[in-house]
């Protein structure tokens, strides 16, 4: 007796073969063959991660702390305070987070904000030179600038700012491009044309 393949299995096989031949499947396979493009995309993912989570990677405020028997998430709470959803407790307003006596605390990997000034390590401290810090976790791993600001914290938060600038500028460019492209597509080559003289005259009249 010859064994026959169940009809459901054959249908699933055909569907799988069809999906493997889809446009995006082919694009994905071709993309994976380009090692430089794959590693470039991974680098972009890292940049996006650093930009989105900059406040959790470099901040003078702890990620978690227990202070006077109460538990706080200062980085998260700073967002809520900025959004007017809550307020800081009176004993945590304008405090030096570095020198508080905590019951328990977890700081970000870089325990400095980009604007935080460390006067004890001012005047361009080298990453490998001597630094006046209480432990290795408080070292400035890329050094400091002339007034004691942490270079690594500045780079991390600079990534977030660069992302915001890029997103806003590309959104404006895309909006203008979509509007002009839609007008060009609707009016075509002939009805959307305008002579240079007429354009200059329109600008002069509008300016007046």
Short mmCIF file of C-alpha atoms in Angstrom, two decimals:
data_model
loop_
_atom_site.label_atom_id
_atom_site.label_comp_id
_atom_site.label_asym_id
_atom_site.label_seq_id
_atom_site.Cartn_x
_atom_site.Cartn_y
_atom_site.Cartn_z
CA UNK A 1 0.00 0.00 0.00
CA UNK A 2 1.32 3.45 -0.87
CA UNK A 3 1.07 6.11 1.82
CA UNK A 4 -0.55 9.38 0.80
CA UNK A 5 0.17 12.75 2.40
CA UNK A 6 -2.75 14.14 4.43
CA UNK A 7 -4.50 17.00 2.60
CA UNK A 8 -4.01 19.44 5.51
CA UNK A 9 -0.26 18.87 5.46
CA UNK A 10 -0.01 19.52 1.74
CA UNK A 11 -2.01 22.75 2.08
CA UNK A 12 0.23 23.95 4.91
CA UNK A 13 3.31 23.13 2.81
CA UNK A 14 1.95 25.11 -0.14
CA UNK A 15 1.10 28.07 2.08
CA UNK A 16 4.59 28.00 3.60
CA UNK A 17 6.20 27.91 0.15
CA UNK A 18 3.99 30.81 -0.97
CA UNK A 19 4.92 32.87 2.08
CA UNK A 20 8.62 32.11 1.49
CA UNK A 21 8.25 33.59 -2.00
CA UNK A 22 6.48 36.76 -0.87
CA UNK A 23 8.05 40.15 -1.57
CA UNK A 24 9.06 40.89 2.03
CA UNK A 25 10.46 37.38 2.51
CA UNK A 26 12.69 37.85 -0.52
CA UNK A 27 13.74 41.32 0.69
CA UNK A 28 14.54 39.89 4.13
CA UNK A 29 16.72 37.11 2.69
CA UNK A 30 18.60 39.52 0.44
CA UNK A 31 19.10 41.93 3.33
CA UNK A 32 20.53 39.22 5.60
CA UNK A 33 23.12 38.39 2.95
CA UNK A 34 24.58 41.89 3.32
CA UNK A 35 26.55 41.62 6.58
CA UNK A 36 27.42 45.32 6.62
CA UNK A 37 23.74 46.27 6.39
CA UNK A 38 22.80 43.81 9.16
CA UNK A 39 25.42 45.17 11.55
CA UNK A 40 24.47 48.74 10.62
CA UNK A 41 20.86 47.99 11.55
CA UNK A 42 21.98 46.52 14.87
CA UNK A 43 23.98 49.67 15.53
CA UNK A 44 20.87 51.76 14.81
CA UNK A 45 18.94 49.63 17.32
CA UNK A 46 21.60 50.40 19.94
CA UNK A 47 21.39 54.14 19.20
CA UNK A 48 17.59 54.03 19.48
CA UNK A 49 17.82 52.14 22.77
CA UNK A 50 20.28 54.66 24.20
CA UNK A 51 18.12 57.57 23.05
CA UNK A 52 14.87 56.20 24.44
CA UNK A 53 16.33 55.13 27.79
CA UNK A 54 18.89 57.92 28.27
CA UNK A 55 17.42 58.98 31.63
CA UNK A 56 17.68 55.39 32.90
CA UNK A 57 21.29 55.00 31.71
CA UNK A 58 22.77 58.30 32.91
CA UNK A 59 21.16 60.16 35.79
CA UNK A 60 22.13 61.54 39.17
CA UNK A 61 18.81 60.26 40.54
CA UNK A 62 18.57 56.59 41.59
CA UNK A 63 16.52 54.08 39.64
CA UNK A 64 15.30 52.70 42.97
CA UNK A 65 15.84 53.76 46.54
CA UNK A 66 14.49 53.17 50.01
CA UNK A 67 14.75 56.29 52.12
CA UNK A 68 13.43 56.67 55.69
CA UNK A 69 11.48 53.44 55.28
CA UNK A 70 9.73 54.55 52.06
CA UNK A 71 10.36 53.21 48.56
CA UNK A 72 10.87 55.59 45.64
CA UNK A 73 11.57 55.37 41.91
CA UNK A 74 13.12 58.81 41.44
CA UNK A 75 13.78 58.61 37.67
CA UNK A 76 10.21 57.53 36.96
CA UNK A 77 8.84 60.03 39.46
CA UNK A 78 10.73 62.86 37.76
CA UNK A 79 8.66 62.17 34.62
CA UNK A 80 5.45 62.25 36.65
CA UNK A 81 6.49 65.52 38.27
CA UNK A 82 7.23 67.06 34.86
CA UNK A 83 3.77 65.96 33.66
CA UNK A 84 2.18 67.55 36.77
CA UNK A 85 0.84 64.17 37.93
CA UNK A 86 2.57 64.17 41.30
CA UNK A 87 4.96 66.19 43.47
CA UNK A 88 8.25 65.46 45.18
CA UNK A 89 8.09 64.84 48.95
CA UNK A 90 9.27 67.84 50.93
CA UNK A 91 12.40 66.02 52.13
CA UNK A 92 13.47 65.16 48.54
CA UNK A 93 13.23 68.64 47.01
CA UNK A 94 16.62 70.00 45.86
CA UNK A 95 18.57 67.22 47.54
CA UNK A 96 22.02 65.92 46.70
CA UNK A 97 21.08 62.40 45.62
CA UNK A 98 24.69 61.28 45.75
CA UNK A 99 25.14 61.96 49.48
CA UNK A 100 21.80 60.87 50.94
CA UNK A 101 21.88 58.07 53.51
CA UNK A 102 19.70 55.40 51.90
CA UNK A 103 18.35 52.20 53.39
CA UNK A 104 18.88 50.68 49.91
CA UNK A 105 19.66 52.23 46.53
CA UNK A 106 20.30 51.33 42.87
CA UNK A 107 21.86 54.01 40.67
CA UNK A 108 21.99 54.02 36.84
CA UNK A 109 25.15 52.70 35.14
CA UNK A 110 26.33 56.31 34.79
CA UNK A 111 25.32 58.04 38.06
CA UNK A 112 25.59 61.56 36.64
CA UNK A 113 23.28 63.91 34.78
CA UNK A 114 24.79 65.78 31.80
CA UNK A 115 24.36 69.14 33.56
CA UNK A 116 25.64 67.90 36.94
CA UNK A 117 28.88 69.62 37.94
CA UNK A 118 31.47 67.63 39.89
CA UNK A 119 33.80 70.36 41.14
CA UNK A 120 36.17 67.82 42.67
CA UNK A 121 36.87 66.44 39.19
CA UNK A 122 36.83 69.59 37.09
CA UNK A 123 39.41 70.79 34.57
CA UNK A 124 39.34 67.92 32.05
CA UNK A 125 39.89 64.79 34.13
CA UNK A 126 41.21 61.88 32.06
CA UNK A 127 39.23 58.59 31.90
CA UNK A 128 42.34 56.69 33.06
CA UNK A 129 43.81 59.33 35.32
CA UNK A 130 43.33 59.92 39.02
CA UNK A 131 39.84 61.01 40.00
CA UNK A 132 38.45 62.12 43.33
CA UNK A 133 35.58 59.62 43.69
CA UNK A 134 34.43 57.43 46.57
CA UNK A 135 34.32 54.16 44.56
CA UNK A 136 34.81 52.73 41.07
CA UNK A 137 31.08 53.01 40.33
CA UNK A 138 31.34 56.78 40.64
CA UNK A 139 34.23 57.18 38.21
CA UNK A 140 33.82 59.36 35.13
CA UNK A 141 34.51 56.60 32.61
CA UNK A 142 35.10 59.02 29.72
CA UNK A 143 36.43 61.80 31.91
CA UNK A 144 35.02 65.27 32.55
CA UNK A 145 35.01 68.65 30.82
CA UNK A 146 36.47 71.90 32.10
CA UNK A 147 33.79 72.42 34.78
CA UNK A 148 33.42 68.80 35.86
CA UNK A 149 30.49 67.57 33.80
CA UNK A 150 30.56 63.87 32.90
CA UNK A 151 31.40 63.35 29.21
CA UNK A 152 29.68 59.96 28.92
CA UNK A 153 26.44 61.33 30.40
CA UNK A 154 26.59 64.16 27.88
CA UNK A 155 27.01 61.73 25.00
CA UNK A 156 24.09 59.57 26.15
CA UNK A 157 21.70 62.48 26.55
CA UNK A 158 23.04 64.06 23.36
CA UNK A 159 21.84 60.95 21.54
CA UNK A 160 18.29 61.61 22.78
CA UNK A 161 18.43 65.23 21.64
CA UNK A 162 19.81 64.23 18.23
CA UNK A 163 16.97 61.70 17.84
CA UNK A 164 14.35 64.34 18.66
CA UNK A 165 15.88 66.82 16.21
CA UNK A 166 16.02 64.14 13.50
CA UNK A 167 12.43 63.03 14.03
CA UNK A 168 11.08 66.61 14.01
CA UNK A 169 13.08 67.69 10.96
CA UNK A 170 12.16 64.56 8.98
CA UNK A 171 8.50 64.97 9.95
CA UNK A 172 8.51 68.53 8.59
CA UNK A 173 10.33 67.44 5.43
CA UNK A 174 7.92 64.52 4.92
CA UNK A 175 4.89 66.80 5.40
CA UNK A 176 6.16 69.29 2.83
CA UNK A 177 7.13 66.50 0.43
CA UNK A 178 3.74 64.80 0.70
CA UNK A 179 1.89 68.09 0.08
CA UNK A 180 4.00 69.04 -2.94
CA UNK A 181 3.96 65.49 -4.31
CA UNK A 182 0.17 65.33 -3.98
CA UNK A 183 -0.24 68.65 -5.80
CA UNK A 184 2.15 67.56 -8.55
CA UNK A 185 0.35 64.25 -8.93
CA UNK A 186 -3.07 65.91 -9.07
CA UNK A 187 -2.26 68.74 -11.48
CA UNK A 188 0.24 66.83 -13.60
CA UNK A 189 3.16 68.28 -15.59
CA UNK A 190 1.28 70.93 -17.54
CA UNK A 191 -1.21 72.51 -15.11
CA UNK A 192 1.27 72.78 -12.25
CA UNK A 193 3.95 74.58 -14.24
CA UNK A 194 4.84 78.20 -13.54
CA UNK A 195 7.35 80.41 -15.26
CA UNK A 196 10.25 81.99 -13.39
CA UNK A 197 9.03 85.51 -14.18
CA UNK A 198 5.58 84.75 -12.83
CA UNK A 199 7.07 83.15 -9.71
CA UNK A 200 9.28 86.19 -9.06
CA UNK A 201 6.36 88.59 -9.63
CA UNK A 202 4.17 86.58 -7.21
CA UNK A 203 6.90 86.71 -4.55
CA UNK A 204 7.35 90.48 -5.01
CA UNK A 205 3.60 91.21 -4.91
CA UNK A 206 3.06 88.91 -1.92
CA UNK A 207 5.99 90.50 -0.10
CA UNK A 208 4.47 93.93 -0.50
#
